[in-house]
Amino acid sequence: MIKSYPMAVYLRMLANLALGGFFLASAGFKLVSPALFIEQIGAFGLIWPQLIPFAAWGLIALELCAGLAVIANRRWGLWLVIGLLALFIPVLGYGIAIGLDISCGCLGRADLSSLPEAIVRDLLLLTLAGALLRTSRPVFPVPKE
Protein backbone atom coordinates (compact mmCIF):
# COMPACT_ATOMS: atom_id res chain seq x y z
CA MET A 1 0.00 0.00 0.00
CA ILE A 2 1.35 3.43 -0.94
CA LYS A 3 1.08 6.07 1.75
CA SER A 4 -0.02 9.55 0.71
CA TYR A 5 1.76 12.53 2.26
CA PRO A 6 0.49 16.10 2.34
CA MET A 7 2.04 18.49 -0.17
CA ALA A 8 3.74 20.38 2.69
CA VAL A 9 5.96 17.35 3.34
CA TYR A 10 7.21 17.39 -0.24
CA LEU A 11 7.73 21.16 -0.19
CA ARG A 12 9.73 20.89 3.01
CA MET A 13 11.83 18.09 1.52
CA LEU A 14 12.48 20.20 -1.58
CA ALA A 15 13.39 23.23 0.54
CA ASN A 16 15.78 21.10 2.62
CA LEU A 17 17.39 19.76 -0.56
CA ALA A 18 17.76 23.27 -2.00
CA LEU A 19 19.22 24.83 1.15
CA GLY A 20 21.40 21.87 2.11
CA GLY A 21 22.44 21.37 -1.50
CA PHE A 22 23.59 24.97 -1.76
CA PHE A 23 25.84 24.54 1.27
CA LEU A 24 27.18 21.21 -0.02
CA ALA A 25 27.88 22.77 -3.43
CA SER A 26 29.53 25.74 -1.78
CA ALA A 27 31.83 23.48 0.24
CA GLY A 28 32.49 21.29 -2.81
CA PHE A 29 33.57 24.21 -4.99
CA LYS A 30 35.89 25.41 -2.21
CA LEU A 31 37.39 21.92 -1.90
CA VAL A 32 38.22 21.99 -5.61
CA SER A 33 40.20 25.21 -5.18
CA PRO A 34 41.04 25.84 -1.52
CA ALA A 35 43.88 28.23 -2.42
CA LEU A 36 41.38 30.55 -4.13
CA PHE A 37 39.12 30.51 -1.08
CA ILE A 38 42.07 31.26 1.20
CA GLU A 39 43.00 34.18 -1.06
CA GLN A 40 39.42 35.50 -1.02
CA ILE A 41 39.25 35.34 2.78
CA GLY A 42 42.58 37.16 2.97
CA ALA A 43 41.27 39.98 0.78
CA PHE A 44 38.88 41.05 3.54
CA GLY A 45 41.78 41.61 5.97
CA LEU A 46 39.77 40.44 8.98
CA ILE A 47 41.91 37.48 10.05
CA TRP A 48 45.60 37.27 10.86
CA PRO A 49 47.33 35.83 7.79
CA GLN A 50 48.66 32.83 9.73
CA LEU A 51 45.11 31.84 10.73
CA ILE A 52 43.46 32.20 7.30
CA PRO A 53 44.07 28.57 6.17
CA PHE A 54 42.58 27.25 9.42
CA ALA A 55 39.57 29.54 9.07
CA ALA A 56 39.09 28.47 5.45
CA TRP A 57 39.20 24.75 6.23
CA GLY A 58 36.98 25.28 9.27
CA LEU A 59 34.35 27.07 7.17
CA ILE A 60 34.48 24.35 4.53
CA ALA A 61 33.94 21.68 7.20
CA LEU A 62 31.07 23.63 8.78
CA GLU A 63 29.39 24.12 5.40
CA LEU A 64 29.67 20.38 4.68
CA CYS A 65 28.15 19.53 8.07
CA ALA A 66 25.40 22.13 7.68
CA GLY A 67 24.47 20.95 4.19
CA LEU A 68 24.33 17.29 5.15
CA ALA A 69 22.39 18.01 8.35
CA VAL A 70 19.79 20.14 6.57
CA ILE A 71 19.28 17.49 3.87
CA ALA A 72 18.93 14.89 6.64
CA ASN A 73 16.24 17.14 8.19
CA ARG A 74 18.21 17.84 11.36
CA ARG A 75 17.14 20.93 13.28
CA TRP A 76 20.69 21.70 14.44
CA GLY A 77 21.72 21.91 10.79
CA LEU A 78 19.32 24.81 10.31
CA TRP A 79 20.83 26.54 13.35
CA LEU A 80 24.28 26.00 11.87
CA VAL A 81 23.17 27.46 8.53
CA ILE A 82 21.66 30.48 10.31
CA GLY A 83 24.88 30.95 12.29
CA LEU A 84 27.04 30.77 9.17
CA LEU A 85 24.82 33.23 7.31
CA ALA A 86 24.84 35.55 10.34
CA LEU A 87 28.62 35.55 9.99
CA PHE A 88 28.77 35.85 6.19
CA ILE A 89 26.32 38.74 5.74
CA PRO A 90 28.16 41.28 7.93
CA VAL A 91 31.52 40.22 6.45
CA LEU A 92 30.16 40.81 2.94
CA GLY A 93 28.80 44.17 4.11
CA TYR A 94 32.24 45.03 5.46
CA GLY A 95 33.74 44.12 2.08
CA ILE A 96 31.35 46.53 0.39
CA ALA A 97 32.13 49.25 2.95
CA ILE A 98 35.88 49.03 2.28
CA GLY A 99 35.36 48.93 -1.48
CA LEU A 100 36.39 45.36 -2.25
CA ASP A 101 35.68 44.48 -5.86
CA ILE A 102 35.82 40.67 -5.71
CA SER A 103 33.37 37.80 -5.91
CA CYS A 104 32.27 36.66 -2.48
CA GLY A 105 33.98 33.29 -2.76
CA CYS A 106 30.83 31.39 -1.83
CA LEU A 107 31.01 29.10 -4.84
CA GLY A 108 34.70 29.18 -5.70
CA ARG A 109 35.48 29.87 -9.35
CA ALA A 110 31.83 29.28 -10.26
CA ASP A 111 30.76 32.36 -8.28
CA LEU A 112 30.42 35.39 -10.51
CA SER A 113 28.23 37.40 -8.14
CA SER A 114 29.27 40.71 -6.66
CA LEU A 115 29.30 41.29 -2.91
CA PRO A 116 25.90 43.08 -2.93
CA GLU A 117 24.38 40.20 -4.94
CA ALA A 118 25.87 37.73 -2.47
CA ILE A 119 24.24 39.61 0.43
CA VAL A 120 20.84 39.40 -1.28
CA ARG A 121 21.36 35.67 -1.93
CA ASP A 122 22.41 35.10 1.69
CA LEU A 123 19.38 37.02 2.98
CA LEU A 124 17.13 34.79 0.85
CA LEU A 125 18.90 31.68 2.19
CA LEU A 126 18.53 33.03 5.74
CA THR A 127 14.80 33.56 5.15
CA LEU A 128 14.44 29.98 3.89
CA ALA A 129 16.41 28.60 6.85
CA GLY A 130 14.26 30.62 9.26
CA ALA A 131 11.05 29.36 7.66
CA LEU A 132 12.27 25.77 7.84
CA LEU A 133 13.32 26.21 11.47
CA ARG A 134 9.99 27.79 12.37
CA THR A 135 8.08 24.82 10.96
CA SER A 136 10.41 22.13 12.31
CA ARG A 137 9.75 20.26 15.49
CA PRO A 138 12.25 20.20 18.34
CA VAL A 139 13.67 16.76 19.15
CA PHE A 140 12.76 17.11 22.82
CA PRO A 141 9.25 18.23 23.75
CA VAL A 142 9.03 21.58 25.49
CA PRO A 143 7.11 21.34 28.77
CA LYS A 144 4.00 23.51 28.90
CA GLU A 145 3.38 25.65 31.93
PDB file of C-alpha atoms in Angstrom:
ATOM      1  CA  MET A   1       0.000   0.000   0.000  1.00  0.00           C
ATOM      2  CA  ILE A   2       1.353   3.428  -0.943  1.00  0.00           C
ATOM      3  CA  LYS A   3       1.076   6.071   1.746  1.00  0.00           C
ATOM      4  CA  SER A   4      -0.020   9.551   0.706  1.00  0.00           C
ATOM      5  CA  TYR A   5       1.763  12.532   2.257  1.00  0.00           C
ATOM      6  CA  PRO A   6       0.485  16.099   2.345  1.00  0.00           C
ATOM      7  CA  MET A   7       2.041  18.487  -0.173  1.00  0.00           C
ATOM      8  CA  ALA A   8       3.743  20.376   2.692  1.00  0.00           C
ATOM      9  CA  VAL A   9       5.960  17.348   3.343  1.00  0.00           C
ATOM     10  CA  TYR A  10       7.208  17.390  -0.238  1.00  0.00           C
ATOM     11  CA  LEU A  11       7.728  21.160  -0.194  1.00  0.00           C
ATOM     12  CA  ARG A  12       9.734  20.893   3.012  1.00  0.00           C
ATOM     13  CA  MET A  13      11.835  18.092   1.515  1.00  0.00           C
ATOM     14  CA  LEU A  14      12.476  20.197  -1.584  1.00  0.00           C
ATOM     15  CA  ALA A  15      13.394  23.228   0.542  1.00  0.00           C
ATOM     16  CA  ASN A  16      15.785  21.099   2.618  1.00  0.00           C
ATOM     17  CA  LEU A  17      17.391  19.764  -0.556  1.00  0.00           C
ATOM     18  CA  ALA A  18      17.760  23.269  -1.998  1.00  0.00           C
ATOM     19  CA  LEU A  19      19.224  24.828   1.153  1.00  0.00           C
ATOM     20  CA  GLY A  20      21.396  21.874   2.107  1.00  0.00           C
ATOM     21  CA  GLY A  21      22.436  21.365  -1.502  1.00  0.00           C
ATOM     22  CA  PHE A  22      23.589  24.974  -1.761  1.00  0.00           C
ATOM     23  CA  PHE A  23      25.844  24.538   1.272  1.00  0.00           C
ATOM     24  CA  LEU A  24      27.176  21.214  -0.024  1.00  0.00           C
ATOM     25  CA  ALA A  25      27.878  22.767  -3.429  1.00  0.00           C
ATOM     26  CA  SER A  26      29.533  25.740  -1.777  1.00  0.00           C
ATOM     27  CA  ALA A  27      31.833  23.475   0.238  1.00  0.00           C
ATOM     28  CA  GLY A  28      32.492  21.289  -2.812  1.00  0.00           C
ATOM     29  CA  PHE A  29      33.573  24.215  -4.992  1.00  0.00           C
ATOM     30  CA  LYS A  30      35.886  25.407  -2.211  1.00  0.00           C
ATOM     31  CA  LEU A  31      37.385  21.923  -1.900  1.00  0.00           C
ATOM     32  CA  VAL A  32      38.215  21.993  -5.606  1.00  0.00           C
ATOM     33  CA  SER A  33      40.205  25.205  -5.182  1.00  0.00           C
ATOM     34  CA  PRO A  34      41.036  25.845  -1.517  1.00  0.00           C
ATOM     35  CA  ALA A  35      43.877  28.234  -2.416  1.00  0.00           C
ATOM     36  CA  LEU A  36      41.383  30.555  -4.130  1.00  0.00           C
ATOM     37  CA  PHE A  37      39.116  30.509  -1.075  1.00  0.00           C
ATOM     38  CA  ILE A  38      42.067  31.261   1.202  1.00  0.00           C
ATOM     39  CA  GLU A  39      43.004  34.178  -1.064  1.00  0.00           C
ATOM     40  CA  GLN A  40      39.425  35.498  -1.024  1.00  0.00           C
ATOM     41  CA  ILE A  41      39.248  35.337   2.775  1.00  0.00           C
ATOM     42  CA  GLY A  42      42.581  37.161   2.975  1.00  0.00           C
ATOM     43  CA  ALA A  43      41.272  39.984   0.775  1.00  0.00           C
ATOM     44  CA  PHE A  44      38.884  41.049   3.538  1.00  0.00           C
ATOM     45  CA  GLY A  45      41.775  41.608   5.967  1.00  0.00           C
ATOM     46  CA  LEU A  46      39.773  40.445   8.976  1.00  0.00           C
ATOM     47  CA  ILE A  47      41.911  37.483  10.050  1.00  0.00           C
ATOM     48  CA  TRP A  48      45.601  37.265  10.862  1.00  0.00           C
ATOM     49  CA  PRO A  49      47.325  35.832   7.791  1.00  0.00           C
ATOM     50  CA  GLN A  50      48.657  32.828   9.729  1.00  0.00           C
ATOM     51  CA  LEU A  51      45.113  31.837  10.726  1.00  0.00           C
ATOM     52  CA  ILE A  52      43.464  32.200   7.301  1.00  0.00           C
ATOM     53  CA  PRO A  53      44.068  28.567   6.172  1.00  0.00           C
ATOM     54  CA  PHE A  54      42.584  27.249   9.422  1.00  0.00           C
ATOM     55  CA  ALA A  55      39.568  29.542   9.071  1.00  0.00           C
ATOM     56  CA  ALA A  56      39.086  28.469   5.446  1.00  0.00           C
ATOM     57  CA  TRP A  57      39.199  24.752   6.228  1.00  0.00           C
ATOM     58  CA  GLY A  58      36.976  25.279   9.267  1.00  0.00           C
ATOM     59  CA  LEU A  59      34.355  27.071   7.173  1.00  0.00           C
ATOM     60  CA  ILE A  60      34.476  24.347   4.533  1.00  0.00           C
ATOM     61  CA  ALA A  61      33.937  21.681   7.198  1.00  0.00           C
ATOM     62  CA  LEU A  62      31.074  23.634   8.779  1.00  0.00           C
ATOM     63  CA  GLU A  63      29.393  24.121   5.398  1.00  0.00           C
ATOM     64  CA  LEU A  64      29.673  20.383   4.682  1.00  0.00           C
ATOM     65  CA  CYS A  65      28.152  19.533   8.069  1.00  0.00           C
ATOM     66  CA  ALA A  66      25.399  22.128   7.680  1.00  0.00           C
ATOM     67  CA  GLY A  67      24.466  20.950   4.188  1.00  0.00           C
ATOM     68  CA  LEU A  68      24.332  17.292   5.149  1.00  0.00           C
ATOM     69  CA  ALA A  69      22.391  18.007   8.347  1.00  0.00           C
ATOM     70  CA  VAL A  70      19.785  20.139   6.569  1.00  0.00           C
ATOM     71  CA  ILE A  71      19.283  17.494   3.874  1.00  0.00           C
ATOM     72  CA  ALA A  72      18.927  14.894   6.645  1.00  0.00           C
ATOM     73  CA  ASN A  73      16.241  17.137   8.189  1.00  0.00           C
ATOM     74  CA  ARG A  74      18.213  17.837  11.360  1.00  0.00           C
ATOM     75  CA  ARG A  75      17.142  20.931  13.275  1.00  0.00           C
ATOM     76  CA  TRP A  76      20.693  21.695  14.436  1.00  0.00           C
ATOM     77  CA  GLY A  77      21.718  21.907  10.786  1.00  0.00           C
ATOM     78  CA  LEU A  78      19.318  24.809  10.314  1.00  0.00           C
ATOM     79  CA  TRP A  79      20.829  26.544  13.352  1.00  0.00           C
ATOM     80  CA  LEU A  80      24.282  26.001  11.870  1.00  0.00           C
ATOM     81  CA  VAL A  81      23.171  27.465   8.525  1.00  0.00           C
ATOM     82  CA  ILE A  82      21.662  30.479  10.311  1.00  0.00           C
ATOM     83  CA  GLY A  83      24.880  30.955  12.287  1.00  0.00           C
ATOM     84  CA  LEU A  84      27.036  30.773   9.166  1.00  0.00           C
ATOM     85  CA  LEU A  85      24.822  33.229   7.309  1.00  0.00           C
ATOM     86  CA  ALA A  86      24.835  35.545  10.340  1.00  0.00           C
ATOM     87  CA  LEU A  87      28.624  35.546   9.990  1.00  0.00           C
ATOM     88  CA  PHE A  88      28.773  35.855   6.187  1.00  0.00           C
ATOM     89  CA  ILE A  89      26.316  38.739   5.741  1.00  0.00           C
ATOM     90  CA  PRO A  90      28.164  41.277   7.928  1.00  0.00           C
ATOM     91  CA  VAL A  91      31.519  40.219   6.446  1.00  0.00           C
ATOM     92  CA  LEU A  92      30.160  40.808   2.944  1.00  0.00           C
ATOM     93  CA  GLY A  93      28.802  44.171   4.114  1.00  0.00           C
ATOM     94  CA  TYR A  94      32.244  45.032   5.464  1.00  0.00           C
ATOM     95  CA  GLY A  95      33.739  44.123   2.084  1.00  0.00           C
ATOM     96  CA  ILE A  96      31.351  46.527   0.387  1.00  0.00           C
ATOM     97  CA  ALA A  97      32.129  49.246   2.951  1.00  0.00           C
ATOM     98  CA  ILE A  98      35.881  49.032   2.284  1.00  0.00           C
ATOM     99  CA  GLY A  99      35.356  48.935  -1.477  1.00  0.00           C
ATOM    100  CA  LEU A 100      36.390  45.355  -2.249  1.00  0.00           C
ATOM    101  CA  ASP A 101      35.681  44.478  -5.860  1.00  0.00           C
ATOM    102  CA  ILE A 102      35.817  40.666  -5.714  1.00  0.00           C
ATOM    103  CA  SER A 103      33.369  37.799  -5.912  1.00  0.00           C
ATOM    104  CA  CYS A 104      32.275  36.664  -2.478  1.00  0.00           C
ATOM    105  CA  GLY A 105      33.984  33.285  -2.755  1.00  0.00           C
ATOM    106  CA  CYS A 106      30.834  31.392  -1.830  1.00  0.00           C
ATOM    107  CA  LEU A 107      31.007  29.099  -4.836  1.00  0.00           C
ATOM    108  CA  GLY A 108      34.702  29.185  -5.698  1.00  0.00           C
ATOM    109  CA  ARG A 109      35.475  29.871  -9.350  1.00  0.00           C
ATOM    110  CA  ALA A 110      31.828  29.284 -10.264  1.00  0.00           C
ATOM    111  CA  ASP A 111      30.755  32.361  -8.277  1.00  0.00           C
ATOM    112  CA  LEU A 112      30.417  35.393 -10.508  1.00  0.00           C
ATOM    113  CA  SER A 113      28.232  37.401  -8.135  1.00  0.00           C
ATOM    114  CA  SER A 114      29.273  40.709  -6.661  1.00  0.00           C
ATOM    115  CA  LEU A 115      29.304  41.290  -2.905  1.00  0.00           C
ATOM    116  CA  PRO A 116      25.900  43.077  -2.931  1.00  0.00           C
ATOM    117  CA  GLU A 117      24.385  40.204  -4.941  1.00  0.00           C
ATOM    118  CA  ALA A 118      25.867  37.734  -2.469  1.00  0.00           C
ATOM    119  CA  ILE A 119      24.240  39.607   0.429  1.00  0.00           C
ATOM    120  CA  VAL A 120      20.839  39.401  -1.280  1.00  0.00           C
ATOM    121  CA  ARG A 121      21.360  35.670  -1.932  1.00  0.00           C
ATOM    122  CA  ASP A 122      22.411  35.096   1.686  1.00  0.00           C
ATOM    123  CA  LEU A 123      19.383  37.015   2.979  1.00  0.00           C
ATOM    124  CA  LEU A 124      17.129  34.793   0.854  1.00  0.00           C
ATOM    125  CA  LEU A 125      18.899  31.682   2.189  1.00  0.00           C
ATOM    126  CA  LEU A 126      18.526  33.034   5.740  1.00  0.00           C
ATOM    127  CA  THR A 127      14.798  33.557   5.148  1.00  0.00           C
ATOM    128  CA  LEU A 128      14.441  29.984   3.885  1.00  0.00           C
ATOM    129  CA  ALA A 129      16.407  28.602   6.849  1.00  0.00           C
ATOM    130  CA  GLY A 130      14.260  30.623   9.258  1.00  0.00           C
ATOM    131  CA  ALA A 131      11.049  29.360   7.658  1.00  0.00           C
ATOM    132  CA  LEU A 132      12.267  25.769   7.841  1.00  0.00           C
ATOM    133  CA  LEU A 133      13.316  26.210  11.470  1.00  0.00           C
ATOM    134  CA  ARG A 134       9.995  27.785  12.372  1.00  0.00           C
ATOM    135  CA  THR A 135       8.077  24.822  10.957  1.00  0.00           C
ATOM    136  CA  SER A 136      10.408  22.131  12.311  1.00  0.00           C
ATOM    137  CA  ARG A 137       9.754  20.263  15.488  1.00  0.00           C
ATOM    138  CA  PRO A 138      12.253  20.197  18.338  1.00  0.00           C
ATOM    139  CA  VAL A 139      13.666  16.765  19.149  1.00  0.00           C
ATOM    140  CA  PHE A 140      12.756  17.111  22.819  1.00  0.00           C
ATOM    141  CA  PRO A 141       9.246  18.232  23.750  1.00  0.00           C
ATOM    142  CA  VAL A 142       9.026  21.582  25.488  1.00  0.00           C
ATOM    143  CA  PRO A 143       7.108  21.344  28.775  1.00  0.00           C
ATOM    144  CA  LYS A 144       3.996  23.515  28.898  1.00  0.00           C
ATOM    145  CA  GLU A 145       3.382  25.646  31.931  1.00  0.00           C
TER     146      GLU A 145
END
